[in-house]
C-alpha cells in the first residue's frame, strides 16, 4: 500500500513568488491535514480538509490557502512568499477526520526555501 | 488554548539502556488524545504510541510505553532496550476528542534523542 506522497520534495523560490505543494493521501483516505515545521515555531497546524471541504484552519495569514480534489489529493498554495515561509511542509492523511481509531500517516514533506 | 511542553531539547542514551522523555500539557478538556511521534532524519513523522485520556491504563507498544498522569497533565515516553534506529526527534502531541470536530494536532517543541553505540 503506497504511503502519503508529497511533491516536490525540495523547492527553492524567490521572495514575492507563489508556490503550490501537492499531497496524495493513502488510497481510501479522505482526510488531509497540513502542517508547517520550522526550527523556531516548531510544528504548526495549517488546515484540514475532508471530502473537499476545509474543516479547520490554523492561525496563518490569508496568503496560505489550500484545496482538496474529489480524489482526495490536496494542494496548498502560498502567495507572495516571504523569507519566513521557508519551512518543511508536512501533509498527513487519515480515513476520517479527528477520530482516535484512525491513525494519521505523514508524508516525507516538502522542504521550501525562500531566497 | 491547549499547549504542549517538552522541556528536554536533547537527550542521549547508550544502546540497550532505557530512556524517558518528558511531556506536559495544558487543557481544560476532560477527554482528549495524546500521541508520541518520531521523526528520523528522513523527516517522515511516524506514530510511536497513543493514549486516550479516559483510559486509566498506560499504553504500551513493544519497547515503548507511556506514563500517563492525568491529574498532573504529564505524558512521558519510556523507551526500553534503546536501539540505534531509535535516534530521532520525538514529538509529543495533543488532540481534542472527535466530537469537537477537529483533527488538529498540537505538537510540543520536540526532543532530539541520540542513541550511542
Short mmCIF file of C-alpha atoms in Angstrom, two decimals:
data_model
loop_
_atom_site.label_atom_id
_atom_site.label_comp_id
_atom_site.label_asym_id
_atom_site.label_seq_id
_atom_site.Cartn_x
_atom_site.Cartn_y
_atom_site.Cartn_z
CA UNK A 1 0.00 0.00 0.00
CA UNK A 2 1.56 3.28 -1.07
CA UNK A 3 2.12 5.87 1.64
CA UNK A 4 1.41 9.58 1.64
CA UNK A 5 3.19 11.21 -1.29
CA UNK A 6 4.26 14.81 -1.24
CA UNK A 7 5.66 16.59 -4.26
CA UNK A 8 8.03 18.15 -4.82
CA UNK A 9 10.47 17.08 -2.10
CA UNK A 10 12.53 20.25 -2.39
CA UNK A 11 11.72 23.68 -3.73
CA UNK A 12 13.56 26.97 -3.95
CA UNK A 13 11.53 30.10 -4.63
CA UNK A 14 12.21 33.81 -4.70
CA UNK A 15 10.54 36.23 -2.31
CA UNK A 16 7.29 37.52 -3.79
CA UNK A 17 6.61 34.43 -5.88
CA UNK A 18 3.88 31.93 -5.22
CA UNK A 19 4.17 28.18 -4.75
CA UNK A 20 1.88 25.15 -4.88
CA UNK A 21 2.61 21.97 -2.96
CA UNK A 22 0.86 18.68 -3.55
CA UNK A 23 -0.16 15.84 -1.26
CA UNK A 24 -1.58 12.50 -2.37
CA UNK A 25 -3.05 10.64 0.61
CA UNK A 26 -3.09 6.91 1.16
CA UNK A 27 -5.66 5.22 -1.06
CA UNK A 28 -9.05 5.34 0.62
CA UNK A 29 -8.12 8.15 3.00
CA UNK A 30 -10.38 11.16 2.72
CA UNK A 31 -8.91 13.49 5.31
CA UNK A 32 -5.78 15.54 4.66
CA UNK A 33 -4.08 17.90 7.10
CA UNK A 34 -1.18 20.24 6.50
CA UNK A 35 1.50 21.35 8.97
CA UNK A 36 4.37 23.80 8.78
CA UNK A 37 7.59 22.86 10.59
CA UNK A 38 10.25 25.46 11.35
CA UNK A 39 13.12 25.45 13.87
CA UNK A 40 11.70 28.48 15.64
CA UNK A 41 7.96 27.79 15.72
CA UNK A 42 8.03 24.00 15.61
CA UNK A 43 5.09 22.16 14.08
CA UNK A 44 2.05 24.30 13.44
CA UNK A 45 -1.30 23.27 12.03
CA UNK A 46 -2.24 24.92 8.75
CA UNK A 47 -5.53 23.38 7.70
CA UNK A 48 -7.54 20.18 7.40
CA UNK A 49 -9.67 19.00 4.51
CA UNK A 50 -12.25 16.28 4.37
CA UNK A 51 -14.39 15.44 1.35
CA UNK A 52 -13.22 18.56 -0.47
CA UNK A 53 -14.25 20.84 2.40
CA UNK A 54 -11.94 22.76 4.69
CA UNK A 55 -12.89 21.77 8.23
CA UNK A 56 -10.31 23.62 10.24
CA UNK A 57 -7.76 26.34 9.68
CA UNK A 58 -4.78 27.36 11.79
CA UNK A 59 -3.56 30.86 12.57
CA UNK A 60 -1.88 31.66 9.29
CA UNK A 61 -2.37 34.68 7.04
CA UNK A 62 -4.61 34.54 4.01
CA UNK A 63 -1.57 34.04 1.79
CA UNK A 64 -1.81 30.39 2.78
CA UNK A 65 -4.64 28.53 1.11
CA UNK A 66 -5.49 25.03 0.13
CA UNK A 67 -7.97 22.80 -1.55
CA UNK A 68 -8.88 19.17 -1.89
CA UNK A 69 -9.97 17.41 -5.03
CA UNK A 70 -12.58 14.70 -5.49
CA UNK A 71 -9.85 12.03 -5.46
CA UNK A 72 -8.77 13.35 -2.02
CA UNK A 73 -5.50 14.76 -3.31
CA UNK A 74 -4.77 18.10 -1.74
CA UNK A 75 -2.79 21.14 -2.70
CA UNK A 76 -1.66 24.05 -0.62
CA UNK A 77 -0.70 27.39 -2.10
CA UNK A 78 1.36 30.19 -0.64
CA UNK A 79 1.26 33.51 -2.44
CA UNK A 80 3.64 36.45 -2.14
CA UNK A 81 6.31 34.34 -0.48
CA UNK A 82 8.28 35.76 2.43
CA UNK A 83 11.63 34.62 3.78
CA UNK A 84 9.82 33.37 6.90
CA UNK A 85 7.82 30.91 4.84
CA UNK A 86 10.94 28.77 4.48
CA UNK A 87 9.97 25.54 6.21
CA UNK A 88 9.24 21.87 5.93
CA UNK A 89 5.60 21.42 4.96
CA UNK A 90 4.12 18.13 6.11
CA UNK A 91 0.93 16.51 4.98
CA UNK A 92 -0.96 13.84 6.92
CA UNK A 93 -3.81 11.65 5.77
CA UNK A 94 -6.36 9.59 7.65
CA UNK A 95 -9.55 7.71 6.89
CA UNK A 96 -11.76 10.18 8.69
CA UNK A 97 -11.02 13.45 10.42
CA UNK A 98 -10.28 13.66 14.09
CA UNK A 99 -11.07 10.09 15.09
CA UNK A 100 -8.88 8.34 17.58
CA UNK A 101 -9.04 4.99 15.84
CA UNK A 102 -7.92 6.36 12.52
CA UNK A 103 -4.24 6.93 12.69
CA UNK A 104 -2.79 9.83 10.74
CA UNK A 105 0.01 8.91 8.36
CA UNK A 106 2.51 11.58 7.40
CA UNK A 107 4.36 12.17 4.17
CA UNK A 108 8.06 12.99 3.98
CA UNK A 109 7.34 16.64 3.47
CA UNK A 110 8.30 19.35 1.04
CA UNK A 111 11.30 21.46 2.01
CA UNK A 112 10.59 25.01 0.80
CA UNK A 113 13.40 27.56 0.76
CA UNK A 114 12.57 31.18 0.02
CA UNK A 115 15.51 33.33 -1.08
CA UNK B 1 -5.91 27.15 24.42
CA UNK B 2 -4.09 23.88 24.64
CA UNK B 3 -0.30 23.82 24.94
CA UNK B 4 2.24 21.02 24.92
CA UNK B 5 5.66 21.39 26.53
CA UNK B 6 8.72 19.21 26.11
CA UNK B 7 11.37 20.50 28.47
CA UNK B 8 14.27 18.39 27.19
CA UNK B 9 15.58 19.72 23.86
CA UNK B 10 18.24 17.00 23.61
CA UNK B 11 18.90 13.67 25.25
CA UNK B 12 21.27 10.80 24.72
CA UNK B 13 21.29 7.19 25.85
CA UNK B 14 23.55 4.21 25.44
CA UNK B 15 22.37 1.40 23.25
CA UNK B 16 20.32 -1.21 25.18
CA UNK B 17 19.59 1.18 28.04
CA UNK B 18 16.32 2.83 28.99
CA UNK B 19 15.44 6.48 28.48
CA UNK B 20 12.41 8.57 29.43
CA UNK B 21 11.24 11.62 27.51
CA UNK B 22 9.06 14.14 29.31
CA UNK B 23 5.94 15.92 28.14
CA UNK B 24 3.44 18.10 29.94
CA UNK B 25 0.34 19.69 28.53
CA UNK B 26 -2.33 22.12 29.48
CA UNK B 27 -6.01 21.74 28.68
CA UNK B 28 -9.40 22.27 30.22
CA UNK B 29 -10.87 19.33 28.35
CA UNK B 30 -11.65 16.12 30.20
CA UNK B 31 -11.39 13.83 27.22
CA UNK B 32 -8.63 14.08 24.65
CA UNK B 33 -5.90 12.10 22.96
CA UNK B 34 -2.15 12.17 23.40
CA UNK B 35 0.48 10.93 20.99
CA UNK B 36 4.19 10.44 20.64
CA UNK B 37 5.56 10.81 17.13
CA UNK B 38 9.07 10.02 15.95
CA UNK B 39 10.78 11.99 13.19
CA UNK B 40 14.00 10.37 11.97
CA UNK B 41 16.44 12.14 9.63
CA UNK B 42 14.25 11.02 6.72
CA UNK B 43 11.76 13.63 8.07
CA UNK B 44 8.75 11.32 7.94
CA UNK B 45 6.68 11.52 11.10
CA UNK B 46 5.90 8.09 12.47
CA UNK B 47 3.35 7.39 15.19
CA UNK B 48 5.02 5.68 18.15
CA UNK B 49 2.22 5.39 20.65
CA UNK B 50 -1.11 6.97 21.55
CA UNK B 51 -3.20 7.30 24.69
CA UNK B 52 -6.86 8.11 25.23
CA UNK B 53 -7.32 10.30 28.26
CA UNK B 54 -10.33 8.39 29.59
CA UNK B 55 -8.33 5.17 29.73
CA UNK B 56 -6.54 4.61 33.04
CA UNK B 57 -4.18 2.00 31.68
CA UNK B 58 -0.92 3.25 30.25
CA UNK B 59 -0.41 2.41 26.58
CA UNK B 60 2.45 0.15 25.52
CA UNK B 61 3.85 -0.76 22.12
CA UNK B 62 6.69 -3.26 22.30
CA UNK B 63 9.70 -1.36 23.71
CA UNK B 64 7.72 1.87 24.03
CA UNK B 65 5.46 2.68 26.95
CA UNK B 66 3.97 5.80 28.46
CA UNK B 67 3.41 7.07 31.97
CA UNK B 68 0.16 8.99 31.75
CA UNK B 69 -0.63 11.11 34.81
CA UNK B 70 -3.91 12.87 34.01
CA UNK B 71 -4.13 14.94 37.16
CA UNK B 72 -0.58 16.18 36.70
CA UNK B 73 -1.13 16.58 32.93
CA UNK B 74 2.02 14.62 32.27
CA UNK B 75 2.65 12.14 29.45
CA UNK B 76 6.17 10.72 29.41
CA UNK B 77 7.57 8.19 26.95
CA UNK B 78 9.83 5.37 28.09
CA UNK B 79 11.99 3.60 25.54
CA UNK B 80 13.42 0.32 26.78
CA UNK B 81 16.38 -1.52 25.26
CA UNK B 82 17.24 1.50 23.13
CA UNK B 83 18.38 0.77 19.60
CA UNK B 84 20.45 2.84 17.18
CA UNK B 85 17.36 3.14 14.98
CA UNK B 86 15.59 5.00 17.77
CA UNK B 87 17.79 8.02 17.07
CA UNK B 88 15.33 10.72 16.00
CA UNK B 89 13.39 13.74 17.13
CA UNK B 90 10.40 12.83 19.27
CA UNK B 91 7.28 14.95 19.43
CA UNK B 92 4.54 14.84 21.99
CA UNK B 93 1.15 15.84 20.57
CA UNK B 94 -2.35 16.59 21.83
CA UNK B 95 -5.69 16.32 20.08
CA UNK B 96 -9.19 17.22 21.21
CA UNK B 97 -11.82 14.49 21.04
CA UNK B 98 -13.58 13.95 17.71
CA UNK B 99 -16.94 15.20 18.95
CA UNK B 100 -15.37 18.66 18.99
CA UNK B 101 -14.91 18.24 15.27
CA UNK B 102 -11.23 18.88 14.84
CA UNK B 103 -8.36 16.75 13.62
CA UNK B 104 -5.80 19.33 14.63
CA UNK B 105 -2.70 18.01 16.39
CA UNK B 106 -0.92 20.37 18.78
CA UNK B 107 2.75 19.49 19.00
CA UNK B 108 5.44 20.13 21.56
CA UNK B 109 8.81 21.56 20.51
CA UNK B 110 10.38 18.13 20.28
CA UNK B 111 13.22 16.24 21.95
CA UNK B 112 16.21 15.12 19.92
CA UNK B 113 17.26 11.67 21.09
CA UNK B 114 20.62 10.21 20.19
CA UNK B 115 21.29 6.55 20.87
CA UNK B 116 25.02 5.90 21.22
CA UNK B 117 26.67 2.57 20.41
#
